[in-house]
Coordinates of C-alpha atoms in Angstrom, one line a residue:
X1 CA 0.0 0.0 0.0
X2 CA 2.4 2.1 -1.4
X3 CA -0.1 5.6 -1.0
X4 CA 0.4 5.2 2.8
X5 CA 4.3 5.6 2.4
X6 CA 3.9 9.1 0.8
X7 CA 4.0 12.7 2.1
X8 CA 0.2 13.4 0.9
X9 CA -3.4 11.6 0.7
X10 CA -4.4 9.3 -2.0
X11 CA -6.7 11.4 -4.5
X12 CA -10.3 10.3 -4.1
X13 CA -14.0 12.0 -3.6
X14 CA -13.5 12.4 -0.3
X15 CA -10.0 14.1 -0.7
X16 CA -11.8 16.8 -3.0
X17 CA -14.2 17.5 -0.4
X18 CA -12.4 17.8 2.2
X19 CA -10.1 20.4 -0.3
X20 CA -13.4 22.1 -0.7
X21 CA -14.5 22.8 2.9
X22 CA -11.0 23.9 3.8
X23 CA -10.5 26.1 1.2
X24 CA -14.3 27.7 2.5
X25 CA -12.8 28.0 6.1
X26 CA -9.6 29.5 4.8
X27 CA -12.4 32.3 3.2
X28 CA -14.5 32.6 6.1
X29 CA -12.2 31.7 9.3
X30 CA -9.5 34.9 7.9
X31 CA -12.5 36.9 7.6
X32 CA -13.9 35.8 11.4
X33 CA -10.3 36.0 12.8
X34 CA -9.6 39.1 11.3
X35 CA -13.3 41.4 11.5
X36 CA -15.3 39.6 13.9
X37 CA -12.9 39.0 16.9
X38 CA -11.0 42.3 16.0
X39 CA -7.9 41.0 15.8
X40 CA -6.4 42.7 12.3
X41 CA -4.8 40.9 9.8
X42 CA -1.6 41.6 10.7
X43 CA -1.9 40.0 13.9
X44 CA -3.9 37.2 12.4
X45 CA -1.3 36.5 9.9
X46 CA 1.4 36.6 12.4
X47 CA -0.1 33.7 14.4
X48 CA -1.2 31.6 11.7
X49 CA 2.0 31.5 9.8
X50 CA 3.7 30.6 13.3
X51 CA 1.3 27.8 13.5
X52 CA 1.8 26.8 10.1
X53 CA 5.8 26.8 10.5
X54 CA 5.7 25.3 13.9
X55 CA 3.3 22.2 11.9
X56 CA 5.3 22.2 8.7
X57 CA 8.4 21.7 11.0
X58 CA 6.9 18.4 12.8
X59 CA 5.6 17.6 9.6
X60 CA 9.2 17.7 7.8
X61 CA 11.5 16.4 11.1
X62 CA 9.6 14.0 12.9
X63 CA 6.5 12.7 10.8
X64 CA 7.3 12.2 7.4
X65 CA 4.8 10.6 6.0
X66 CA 1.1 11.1 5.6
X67 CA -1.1 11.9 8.7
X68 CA -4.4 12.7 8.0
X69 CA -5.1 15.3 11.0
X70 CA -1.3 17.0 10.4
X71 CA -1.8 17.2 6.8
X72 CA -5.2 18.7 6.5
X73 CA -4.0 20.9 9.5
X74 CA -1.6 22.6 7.3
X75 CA -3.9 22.8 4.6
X76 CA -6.1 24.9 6.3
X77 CA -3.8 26.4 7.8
X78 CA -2.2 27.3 4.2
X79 CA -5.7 28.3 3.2
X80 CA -6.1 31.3 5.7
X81 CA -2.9 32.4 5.3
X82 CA -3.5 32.3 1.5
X83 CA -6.4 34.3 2.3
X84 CA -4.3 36.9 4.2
X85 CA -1.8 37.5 1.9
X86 CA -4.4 38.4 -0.9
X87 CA -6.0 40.8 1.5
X88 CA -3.3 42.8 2.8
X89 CA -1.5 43.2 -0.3
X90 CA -5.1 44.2 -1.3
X91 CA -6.6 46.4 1.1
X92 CA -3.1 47.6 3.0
X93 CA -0.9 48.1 0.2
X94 CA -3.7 48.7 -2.4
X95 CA -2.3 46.0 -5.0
X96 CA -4.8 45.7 -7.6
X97 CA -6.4 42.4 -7.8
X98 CA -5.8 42.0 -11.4
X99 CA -1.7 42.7 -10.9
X100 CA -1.8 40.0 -8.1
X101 CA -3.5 37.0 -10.0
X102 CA -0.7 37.8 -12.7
X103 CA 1.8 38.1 -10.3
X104 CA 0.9 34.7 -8.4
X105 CA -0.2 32.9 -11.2
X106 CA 3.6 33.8 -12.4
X107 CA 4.7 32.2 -9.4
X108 CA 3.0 29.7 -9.6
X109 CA 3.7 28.5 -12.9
X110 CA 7.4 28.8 -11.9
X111 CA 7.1 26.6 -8.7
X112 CA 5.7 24.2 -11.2
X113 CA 8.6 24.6 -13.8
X114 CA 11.4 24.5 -10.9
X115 CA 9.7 21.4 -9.2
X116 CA 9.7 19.5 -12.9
X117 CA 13.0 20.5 -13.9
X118 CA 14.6 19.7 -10.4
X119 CA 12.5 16.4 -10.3
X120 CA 10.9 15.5 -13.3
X121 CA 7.5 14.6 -12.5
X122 CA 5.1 16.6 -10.8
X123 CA 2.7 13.6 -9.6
X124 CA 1.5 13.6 -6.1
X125 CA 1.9 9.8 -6.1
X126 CA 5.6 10.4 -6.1
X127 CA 5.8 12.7 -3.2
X128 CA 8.1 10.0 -1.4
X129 CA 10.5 12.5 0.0
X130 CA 11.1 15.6 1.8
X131 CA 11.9 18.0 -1.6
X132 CA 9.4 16.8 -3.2
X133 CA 6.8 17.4 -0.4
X134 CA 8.3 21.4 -0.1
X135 CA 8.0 21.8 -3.6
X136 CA 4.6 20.6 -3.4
X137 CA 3.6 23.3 -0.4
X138 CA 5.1 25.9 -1.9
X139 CA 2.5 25.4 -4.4
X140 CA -0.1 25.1 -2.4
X141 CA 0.4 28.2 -1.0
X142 CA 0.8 30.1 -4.1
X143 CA -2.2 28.7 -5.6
X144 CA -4.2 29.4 -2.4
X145 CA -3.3 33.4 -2.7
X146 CA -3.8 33.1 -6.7
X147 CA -7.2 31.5 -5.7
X148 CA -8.7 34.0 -3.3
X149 CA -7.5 36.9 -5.9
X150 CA -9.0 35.4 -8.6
X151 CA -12.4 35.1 -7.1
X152 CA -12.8 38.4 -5.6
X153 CA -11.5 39.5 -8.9
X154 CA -14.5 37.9 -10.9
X155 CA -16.8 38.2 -8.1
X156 CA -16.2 42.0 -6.7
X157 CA -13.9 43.6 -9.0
X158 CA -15.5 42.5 -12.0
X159 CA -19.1 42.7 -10.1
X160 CA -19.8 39.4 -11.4
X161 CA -21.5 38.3 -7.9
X162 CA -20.9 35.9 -5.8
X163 CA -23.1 32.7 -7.1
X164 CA -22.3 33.7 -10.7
X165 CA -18.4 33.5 -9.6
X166 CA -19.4 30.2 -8.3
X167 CA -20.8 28.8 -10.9
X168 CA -18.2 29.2 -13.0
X169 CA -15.6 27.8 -11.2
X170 CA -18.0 24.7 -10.8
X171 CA -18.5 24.7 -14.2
X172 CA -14.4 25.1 -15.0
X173 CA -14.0 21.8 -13.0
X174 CA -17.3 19.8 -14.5
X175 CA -15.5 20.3 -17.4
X176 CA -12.1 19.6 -16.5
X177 CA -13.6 15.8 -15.2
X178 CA -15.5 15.7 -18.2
X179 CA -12.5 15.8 -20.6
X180 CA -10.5 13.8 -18.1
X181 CA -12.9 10.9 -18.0
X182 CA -14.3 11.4 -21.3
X183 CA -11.8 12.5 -23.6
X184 CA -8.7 11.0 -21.9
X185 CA -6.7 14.8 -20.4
X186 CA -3.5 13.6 -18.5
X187 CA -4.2 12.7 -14.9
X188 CA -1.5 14.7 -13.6
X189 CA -2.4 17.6 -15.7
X190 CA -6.5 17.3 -15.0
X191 CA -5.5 17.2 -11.0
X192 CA -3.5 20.5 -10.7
X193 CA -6.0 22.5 -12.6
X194 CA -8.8 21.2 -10.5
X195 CA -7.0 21.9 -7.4
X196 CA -6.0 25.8 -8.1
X197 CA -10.1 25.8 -9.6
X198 CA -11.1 24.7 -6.0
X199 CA -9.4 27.5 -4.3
X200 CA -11.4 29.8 -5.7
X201 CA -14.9 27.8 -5.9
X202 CA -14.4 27.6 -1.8
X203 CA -13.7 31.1 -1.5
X204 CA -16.5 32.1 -3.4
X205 CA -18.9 29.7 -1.6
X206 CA -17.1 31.1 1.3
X207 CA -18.3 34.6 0.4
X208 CA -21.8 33.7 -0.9
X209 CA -22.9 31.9 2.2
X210 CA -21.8 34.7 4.8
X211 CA -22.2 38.2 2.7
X212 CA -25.5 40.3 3.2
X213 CA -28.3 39.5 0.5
X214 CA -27.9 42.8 -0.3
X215 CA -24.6 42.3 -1.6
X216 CA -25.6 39.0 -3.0
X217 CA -25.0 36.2 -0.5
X218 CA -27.2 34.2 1.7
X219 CA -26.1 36.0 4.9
X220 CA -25.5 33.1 7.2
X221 CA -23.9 33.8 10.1
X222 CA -19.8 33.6 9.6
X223 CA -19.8 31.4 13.2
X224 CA -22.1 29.2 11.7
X225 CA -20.5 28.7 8.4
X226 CA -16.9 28.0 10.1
X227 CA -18.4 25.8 12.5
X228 CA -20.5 23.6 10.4
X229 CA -17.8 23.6 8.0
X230 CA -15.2 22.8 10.4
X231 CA -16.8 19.9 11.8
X232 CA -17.8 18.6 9.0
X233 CA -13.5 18.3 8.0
X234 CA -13.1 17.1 11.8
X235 CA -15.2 14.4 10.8
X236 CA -14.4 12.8 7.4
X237 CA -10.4 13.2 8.1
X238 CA -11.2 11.1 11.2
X239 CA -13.0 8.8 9.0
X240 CA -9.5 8.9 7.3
X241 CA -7.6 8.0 9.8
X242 CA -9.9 5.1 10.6
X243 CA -9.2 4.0 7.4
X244 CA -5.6 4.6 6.8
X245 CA -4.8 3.2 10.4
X246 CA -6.9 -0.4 9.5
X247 CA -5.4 -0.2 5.9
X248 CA -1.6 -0.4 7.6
X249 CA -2.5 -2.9 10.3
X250 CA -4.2 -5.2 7.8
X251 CA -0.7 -4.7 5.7
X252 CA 1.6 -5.2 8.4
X253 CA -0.7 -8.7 9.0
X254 CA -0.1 -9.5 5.5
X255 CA -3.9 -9.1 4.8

């Protein structure tokens, strides 16, 4: 069970939902951190980064492997500070939101090109070792701050809306799994495009759930949002672990 040995989760429905609801918190639980409990971004940033580092170290000097509650820990946590970064550039150093998804879709296009060049596959199923796992959250990060820009670009900036935003990052990714099952797209390929797409579709379901109606959300409470959200993650990546934990005994037992 070779998927157990890598640095990351083995792709499946329950992966992209999970990828879903965090991105969502990352949206909403900045926002909450940030507005509702007065904190500030600044501040905000500053302890989530720390947290980050501090799980990114573990993750890198003791771990090693994949651990469902560490890995989707970061991930979050890489989803707020996404979040963040957008924001201040944005609103503290008035960075238009069309310079930054050029500028981080740049970067992230690079991280891609040094990761290939250095390693010559850019598969998650070969994230076996500790460079290939940084590459990959450099990424990750990257793609988070392209994603939030990129929907408040269509959705505010462009005055698209929030559900019209959302549709069509739904739609991007229907069609993305269309051409991958139907028409044969590489898997490798169809993956990474569907992961930066689901950035975005959370942050805009992020925004459309908590804004005002008058601004074209639903205008659920942020609390509620992030805890319903929240618990629902708690609870399928402890269904993970269930599963990852009998999948290694059974293979230790030669099952």
């Amino acid at each position: 069970m070779k998927q157990f040995l890598l640095r990351v989760p083995e792709v499946t429905l329950l992966f992209w939902v999970v990828k879903t609801l965090s991105t969502t918190v990352g949206e909403t639980g900045a926002d909450f951190l940030a507005f509702d409990l007065n904190l500030g971004m600044p501040i905000v940033a500053t302890i989530m980064s720390g947290a980050m580092v501090i799980l990114l170290y573990f993750q890198f000097a003791k771990f090693k492997t994949y651990i469902p509650m560490v890995y989707w820990s970061i991930v979050i946590l890489m989803s707020i500070n996404g979040t963040l970064i957008t924001d201040i550039l944005v609103d503290n150093f008035g960075v238009s939101l069309e310079t930054l998804t050029i500028v981080f879709t740049l970067a992230m296009l690079a991280g891609f090109g040094l990761w290939y060049k250095d390693e010559k596959t850019l598969s998650i199923h070969s994230i076996d070792t500790g460079k290939r796992e940084a590459y990959y959250w450099v990424v990750i990060l990257l793609a988070f701050a392209l994603g939030t820009g990129v929907g408040d670009l269509l959705s505010e900036a462009l005055a698209l809306g929030y559900s019209t935003a959302l549709t069509i990052f739904g739609g991007a990714i229907a069609l993305v799994a269309m051409w991958y099952f139907l028409f044969g797209l590489n898997a490798v390929l169809a993956f990474w495009i569907v992961y930066v797409l689901t950035r975005p579709l959370g942050a805009s379901l992020g925004d459309f759930l908590i804004k005002p109606v008058a601004d074209g959300g639903l205008g659920i409470g942020m609390m509620s949002v992030n805890v319903a959200f929240l618990a629902s993650i708690v609870l399928i990546v402890v269904v993970m672990s269930f599963r990852a934990k009998k999948v290694l005994s059974n293979s230790a037992k030669g099952i």
